[in-house]
Coordinates of N, CA, C and O in Angstrom, one line a residue:
M1 N 112.6 84.2 80.0 CA 112.7 84.4 81.4 C 113.1 83.2 82.3 O 112.5 82.9 83.2
G2 N 113.9 82.4 81.8 CA 114.4 81.4 82.7 C 113.3 80.2 83.0 O 112.7 79.8 82.1
R3 N 113.2 80.0 84.3 CA 112.5 78.7 84.7 C 111.1 78.9 85.1 O 110.5 78.2 85.9
H4 N 110.3 79.9 84.6 CA 109.0 80.2 84.9 C 108.4 80.9 83.7 O 109.1 81.5 82.9
S5 N 107.0 80.9 83.7 CA 106.4 81.6 82.6 C 105.3 82.6 83.2 O 104.9 82.5 84.3
F6 N 105.1 83.5 82.4 CA 104.1 84.5 82.7 C 102.7 84.0 82.8 O 102.3 83.1 82.1
D7 N 101.9 84.5 83.6 CA 100.4 84.2 83.8 C 100.2 82.8 84.1 O 99.2 82.2 83.9
Q8 N 101.2 82.2 84.8 CA 101.0 80.8 85.2 C 100.9 80.8 86.8 O 101.8 81.1 87.5
P9 N 99.7 80.5 87.2 CA 99.4 80.8 88.7 C 100.1 79.8 89.5 O 100.3 78.6 89.2
V10 N 100.6 80.3 90.7 CA 101.4 79.6 91.7 C 100.5 79.6 93.0 O 100.0 80.8 93.4
D11 N 100.1 78.5 93.5 CA 99.4 78.5 94.8 C 100.6 78.5 95.9 O 101.3 77.5 96.0
G12 N 100.6 79.6 96.6 CA 101.7 79.7 97.5 C 101.3 80.5 98.7 O 100.2 80.5 99.2
R13 N 102.3 81.2 99.3 CA 102.2 82.0 100.5 C 102.8 83.3 100.3 O 103.7 83.5 99.6
A14 N 102.3 84.3 101.1 CA 102.8 85.6 101.1 C 103.1 86.0 102.5 O 102.3 85.8 103.5
T15 N 104.3 86.6 102.8 CA 104.7 87.3 104.0 C 105.0 88.7 103.7 O 104.8 89.1 102.5
Y16 N 105.5 89.5 104.6 CA 105.8 91.0 104.3 C 107.1 91.3 105.0 O 107.5 90.7 106.0
Y17 N 107.6 92.4 104.5 CA 108.8 93.0 105.1 C 108.8 94.4 105.0 O 108.0 95.0 104.1
D18 N 109.7 95.2 105.7 CA 109.7 96.6 105.7 C 111.0 97.2 105.7 O 111.2 98.3 106.3
D19 N 112.0 96.5 105.1 CA 113.3 97.1 105.0 C 113.4 98.2 104.0 O 112.7 98.2 103.1
A20 N 114.4 99.0 104.2 CA 114.8 100.1 103.3 C 116.2 99.9 102.9 O 117.1 99.2 103.7
G21 N 116.6 100.4 101.7 CA 117.9 100.2 101.2 C 117.8 100.0 99.7 O 117.0 100.4 99.1
F22 N 118.8 99.2 99.3 CA 118.9 98.8 97.8 C 118.3 97.4 97.7 O 118.8 96.5 98.3
G23 N 117.3 97.3 96.7 CA 116.8 96.0 96.5 C 117.7 95.3 95.5 O 118.7 95.8 95.0
A24 N 117.3 94.0 95.2 CA 118.3 93.2 94.3 C 118.3 93.8 93.0 O 119.3 93.5 92.2
C25 N 117.4 94.6 92.5 CA 117.5 95.2 91.2 C 118.4 96.4 91.1 O 118.5 97.1 90.0
G26 N 119.0 96.8 92.2 CA 119.9 97.9 92.3 C 119.3 99.2 92.5 O 120.0 100.2 92.5
T27 N 118.1 99.2 92.7 CA 117.3 100.5 93.0 C 116.9 100.7 94.5 O 116.9 99.8 95.2
Q28 N 116.9 101.8 94.9 CA 116.6 102.3 96.3 C 115.1 101.9 96.5 O 114.3 102.2 95.7
I29 N 114.9 101.1 97.7 CA 113.5 100.8 97.9 C 113.2 101.0 99.4 O 114.1 101.2 100.2
D30 N 112.0 101.2 99.7 CA 111.5 101.2 101.2 C 110.2 100.5 101.3 O 109.2 100.9 100.9
A31 N 110.4 99.2 101.7 CA 109.3 98.3 101.8 C 108.4 98.7 102.9 O 107.3 98.0 103.0
A32 N 108.7 99.7 103.6 CA 107.6 100.2 104.6 C 106.6 101.2 104.0 O 105.6 101.4 104.6
T33 N 106.9 101.7 102.9 CA 106.2 102.7 102.3 C 105.7 102.5 100.9 O 104.8 103.0 100.4
Q34 N 106.4 101.7 100.1 CA 106.2 101.5 98.7 C 105.5 100.1 98.4 O 105.6 99.2 99.2
L35 N 104.8 100.1 97.4 CA 104.2 98.8 96.9 C 105.1 98.1 96.0 O 105.5 98.5 95.0
L36 N 105.6 97.0 96.6 CA 106.6 96.2 95.8 C 106.6 94.8 96.2 O 105.9 94.4 97.3
V37 N 107.4 93.9 95.7 CA 107.4 92.5 96.1 C 108.8 91.9 95.8 O 109.6 92.4 94.9
A38 N 109.3 91.1 96.8 CA 110.5 90.3 96.6 C 110.2 89.0 96.1 O 109.4 88.3 96.7
A39 N 110.8 88.6 94.9 CA 110.4 87.3 94.3 C 111.3 86.2 94.8 O 112.5 86.5 95.3
P40 N 110.9 85.0 94.8 CA 111.8 83.9 95.4 C 113.0 83.8 94.6 O 113.1 83.9 93.4
A41 N 114.1 83.4 95.4 CA 115.4 83.3 94.8 C 115.5 82.3 93.6 O 116.2 82.5 92.7
A42 N 114.7 81.3 93.6 CA 114.6 80.3 92.6 C 114.4 80.7 91.3 O 114.8 80.2 90.3
Y43 N 113.8 82.0 91.1 CA 113.5 82.5 89.8 C 114.5 83.4 89.4 O 114.4 83.9 88.1
W44 N 115.4 83.8 90.0 CA 116.6 84.6 89.5 C 117.6 83.9 88.8 O 118.0 82.8 89.3
T45 N 118.0 84.3 87.7 CA 118.8 83.4 86.8 C 120.2 84.0 86.4 O 121.0 83.3 85.9
T46 N 120.5 85.2 87.0 CA 121.9 85.8 86.7 C 122.7 85.9 87.9 O 122.1 86.1 89.0
A47 N 124.0 85.9 87.8 CA 124.9 86.0 88.9 C 124.8 87.4 89.6 O 124.7 87.6 90.8
N48 N 124.6 88.4 88.7 CA 124.4 89.8 89.2 C 122.9 90.1 89.0 O 122.5 90.3 88.0
P49 N 122.2 90.1 90.2 CA 120.7 90.3 90.1 C 120.3 91.6 89.5 O 119.2 91.6 88.9
N50 N 121.1 92.7 89.4 CA 120.8 93.9 88.9 C 120.5 93.7 87.4 O 119.7 94.5 86.8
N51 N 121.1 92.7 86.7 CA 120.9 92.5 85.3 C 119.9 91.4 85.0 O 119.8 91.0 83.8
D52 N 119.2 90.8 86.1 CA 118.3 89.8 85.9 C 117.1 90.2 85.1 O 116.6 91.3 85.2
P53 N 116.5 89.3 84.2 CA 115.3 89.6 83.5 C 114.1 90.1 84.4 O 113.3 90.7 83.9
L54 N 114.1 89.6 85.7 CA 113.0 89.9 86.6 C 113.0 91.4 86.9 O 112.0 92.0 87.3
C55 N 114.2 92.1 86.7 CA 114.2 93.5 86.9 C 113.8 94.3 85.8 O 113.9 95.6 85.8
R56 N 113.3 93.7 84.7 CA 113.0 94.4 83.5 C 111.6 94.4 83.2 O 111.1 93.5 82.4
G57 N 110.7 95.2 83.8 CA 109.3 95.3 83.6 C 108.5 94.1 84.0 O 107.6 93.6 83.3
V58 N 108.8 93.5 85.1 CA 108.1 92.3 85.6 C 107.3 92.6 86.9 O 108.0 93.3 87.8
S59 N 106.1 92.3 87.0 CA 105.4 92.4 88.2 C 104.8 91.0 88.7 O 104.9 90.1 87.9
I60 N 104.3 91.0 89.9 CA 103.6 89.8 90.3 C 102.1 90.3 90.7 O 102.0 91.3 91.4
R61 N 101.2 89.6 90.1 CA 99.8 89.7 90.5 C 99.4 88.7 91.5 O 99.7 87.5 91.3
V62 N 99.0 89.2 92.6 CA 98.7 88.3 93.8 C 97.3 88.4 94.3 O 96.8 89.5 94.4
S63 N 96.6 87.3 94.5 CA 95.2 87.3 94.9 C 95.1 86.5 96.3 O 95.7 85.6 96.5
Y64 N 94.2 87.2 97.1 CA 93.9 86.6 98.4 C 92.5 87.0 98.8 O 92.2 88.2 98.8
N65 N 91.6 86.0 99.1 CA 90.4 86.3 99.7 C 89.5 87.3 98.8 O 88.9 88.2 99.3
G66 N 89.6 87.1 97.5 CA 88.8 88.0 96.6 C 89.4 89.3 96.3 O 88.9 90.1 95.5
R67 N 90.6 89.6 96.8 CA 91.3 90.8 96.5 C 92.5 90.6 95.6 O 93.2 89.6 95.8
T68 N 92.7 91.4 94.6 CA 94.0 91.2 93.7 C 94.8 92.5 93.7 O 94.2 93.5 93.5
I69 N 96.1 92.4 93.8 CA 96.9 93.5 93.5 C 98.0 93.2 92.5 O 98.3 91.9 92.5
T70 N 98.7 94.1 91.9 CA 99.8 93.9 91.1 C 100.9 94.8 91.5 O 100.7 96.0 91.6
V71 N 102.1 94.2 91.8 CA 103.2 95.0 92.3 C 104.5 94.6 91.6 O 104.6 93.4 91.2
P72 N 105.4 95.6 91.5 CA 106.6 95.4 90.7 C 107.6 94.5 91.5 O 107.8 94.7 92.7
V73 N 108.3 93.7 90.7 CA 109.4 92.9 91.3 C 110.6 93.9 91.4 O 111.1 94.3 90.4
V74 N 111.2 94.1 92.6 CA 112.4 95.0 92.8 C 113.3 94.3 93.7 O 114.5 94.9 93.9
D75 N 113.1 93.2 94.2 CA 113.9 92.6 95.3 C 113.8 91.1 95.1 O 112.9 90.5 94.6
K76 N 114.8 90.4 95.7 CA 114.9 89.0 95.8 C 114.7 88.6 97.3 O 115.2 89.2 98.1
C77 N 114.0 87.4 97.4 CA 113.8 87.0 98.8 C 114.7 85.6 98.9 O 114.2 84.5 98.4
P78 N 115.9 85.7 99.5 CA 116.7 84.5 99.5 C 116.2 83.3 100.3 O 116.4 82.3 100.0
S79 N 115.4 83.7 101.3 CA 114.9 82.6 102.2 C 113.5 82.0 101.8 O 113.0 81.1 102.3
C80 N 112.9 82.6 100.6 CA 111.6 82.1 100.2 C 111.8 80.8 99.3 O 112.6 80.9 98.4
D81 N 110.9 79.8 99.5 CA 110.9 78.8 98.6 C 110.2 79.2 97.4 O 109.6 80.4 97.3
S82 N 110.1 78.4 96.3 CA 109.6 78.8 95.0 C 108.2 79.2 95.0 O 107.7 79.9 94.0
A83 N 107.3 78.9 96.0 CA 105.9 79.3 96.0 C 105.7 80.5 96.9 O 104.6 80.9 97.0
H84 N 106.7 81.0 97.6 CA 106.6 82.0 98.7 C 107.1 83.4 98.1 O 108.2 83.5 97.8
I85 N 106.3 84.4 98.2 CA 106.7 85.7 97.9 C 106.7 86.7 99.1 O 105.9 86.4 100.0
D86 N 107.5 87.7 99.1 CA 107.6 88.5 100.3 C 107.2 89.9 99.8 O 107.8 90.7 99.0
L87 N 106.0 90.3 100.2 CA 105.5 91.6 99.8 C 105.9 92.8 100.8 O 106.3 92.5 101.8
S88 N 105.9 93.9 100.2 CA 106.1 95.0 101.1 C 105.0 95.2 102.1 O 103.9 94.7 101.7
A89 N 105.3 95.8 103.2 CA 104.2 96.0 104.2 C 102.9 96.6 103.7 O 101.8 96.1 103.9
P90 N 102.9 97.8 102.9 CA 101.7 98.4 102.4 C 101.0 97.4 101.3 O 99.7 97.4 101.3
A91 N 101.7 96.6 100.6 CA 101.2 95.8 99.6 C 100.4 94.7 100.3 O 99.2 94.4 100.0
F92 N 101.0 94.1 101.4 CA 100.4 93.0 102.2 C 99.1 93.5 102.8 O 98.0 92.9 102.9
A93 N 99.2 94.8 103.3 CA 98.1 95.4 104.0 C 96.9 95.6 103.1 O 95.7 95.7 103.5
Q94 N 97.1 95.8 101.7 CA 96.0 95.8 100.8 C 95.3 94.5 100.7 O 94.1 94.5 100.2
L95 N 95.9 93.4 101.0 CA 95.3 92.1 100.8 C 94.7 91.6 102.2 O 93.7 90.9 102.2
A96 N 95.4 91.9 103.4 CA 95.0 91.2 104.6 C 95.5 92.0 105.7 O 96.4 92.9 105.6
D97 N 95.1 91.8 106.8 CA 95.5 92.3 108.1 C 96.9 91.9 108.4 O 97.2 90.8 108.3
P98 N 98.0 92.9 108.5 CA 99.3 92.6 108.6 C 99.5 91.6 109.9 O 100.4 90.9 109.9
G99 N 98.6 91.7 110.9 CA 98.8 90.7 112.0 C 98.7 89.3 111.6 O 99.2 88.5 112.4
L100 N 98.1 89.0 110.5 CA 98.1 87.6 110.0 C 99.5 87.1 109.7 O 99.9 86.0 109.9
G101 N 100.4 88.0 109.2 CA 101.7 87.8 108.9 C 102.1 86.8 107.7 O 103.1 87.0 107.1
N102 N 101.3 85.8 107.5 CA 101.6 84.8 106.5 C 100.3 84.3 106.0 O 99.4 83.7 106.7
I103 N 99.9 84.5 104.7 CA 98.6 84.1 104.1 C 98.8 83.3 102.8 O 99.8 83.4 102.2
P104 N 97.8 82.4 102.6 CA 97.7 81.6 101.5 C 97.3 82.5 100.3 O 96.3 83.1 100.4
V105 N 98.1 82.5 99.3 CA 97.7 83.3 98.0 C 98.0 82.5 96.7 O 98.6 81.5 96.7
T106 N 97.4 83.0 95.6 CA 97.7 82.7 94.3 C 98.3 83.8 93.6 O 97.9 84.8 93.7
W107 N 99.5 83.5 92.9 CA 100.2 84.7 92.4 C 100.8 84.1 91.0 O 101.0 83.0 90.7
S108 N 101.1 85.1 90.2 CA 101.7 84.9 88.8 C 102.6 86.1 88.4 O 102.3 87.2 88.8
F109 N 103.6 85.7 87.6 CA 104.4 86.9 87.0 C 103.6 87.4 85.8 O 103.0 86.7 85.1
V110 N 103.6 88.7 85.8 CA 102.9 89.5 84.7 C 103.9 90.5 84.2 O 104.7 91.0 84.9
R111 N 103.7 90.9 82.8 CA 104.5 91.9 82.3 C 104.0 93.3 82.9 O 102.8 93.5 82.8
S112 N 104.8 94.2 83.4 CA 104.3 95.4 83.9 C 104.0 96.4 82.8 O 104.5 96.4 81.7

């Protein structure tokens, strides 16, 4: 899987988005209703993201304030640095009040 390994915790940040359309893995998504995550652009290794290893059974386990969720990687976050993940709105809401907008989290890639 390129430049990262599974189950290696990253201390970073999480924001959220609620776009609908096609995610970087080529599937239709709705970040306003589905549990999903956009992984930082730094971890994508192929020219065509649809073929990227991140699109093949990879999830991100994210923890905040004693709560942990695991959500599938289906999109890329071009503006995220390597420690920043962009959760779908409902995934973020399972961890924290969406009014916070940006929270410190610990996350890692896991096999789905």
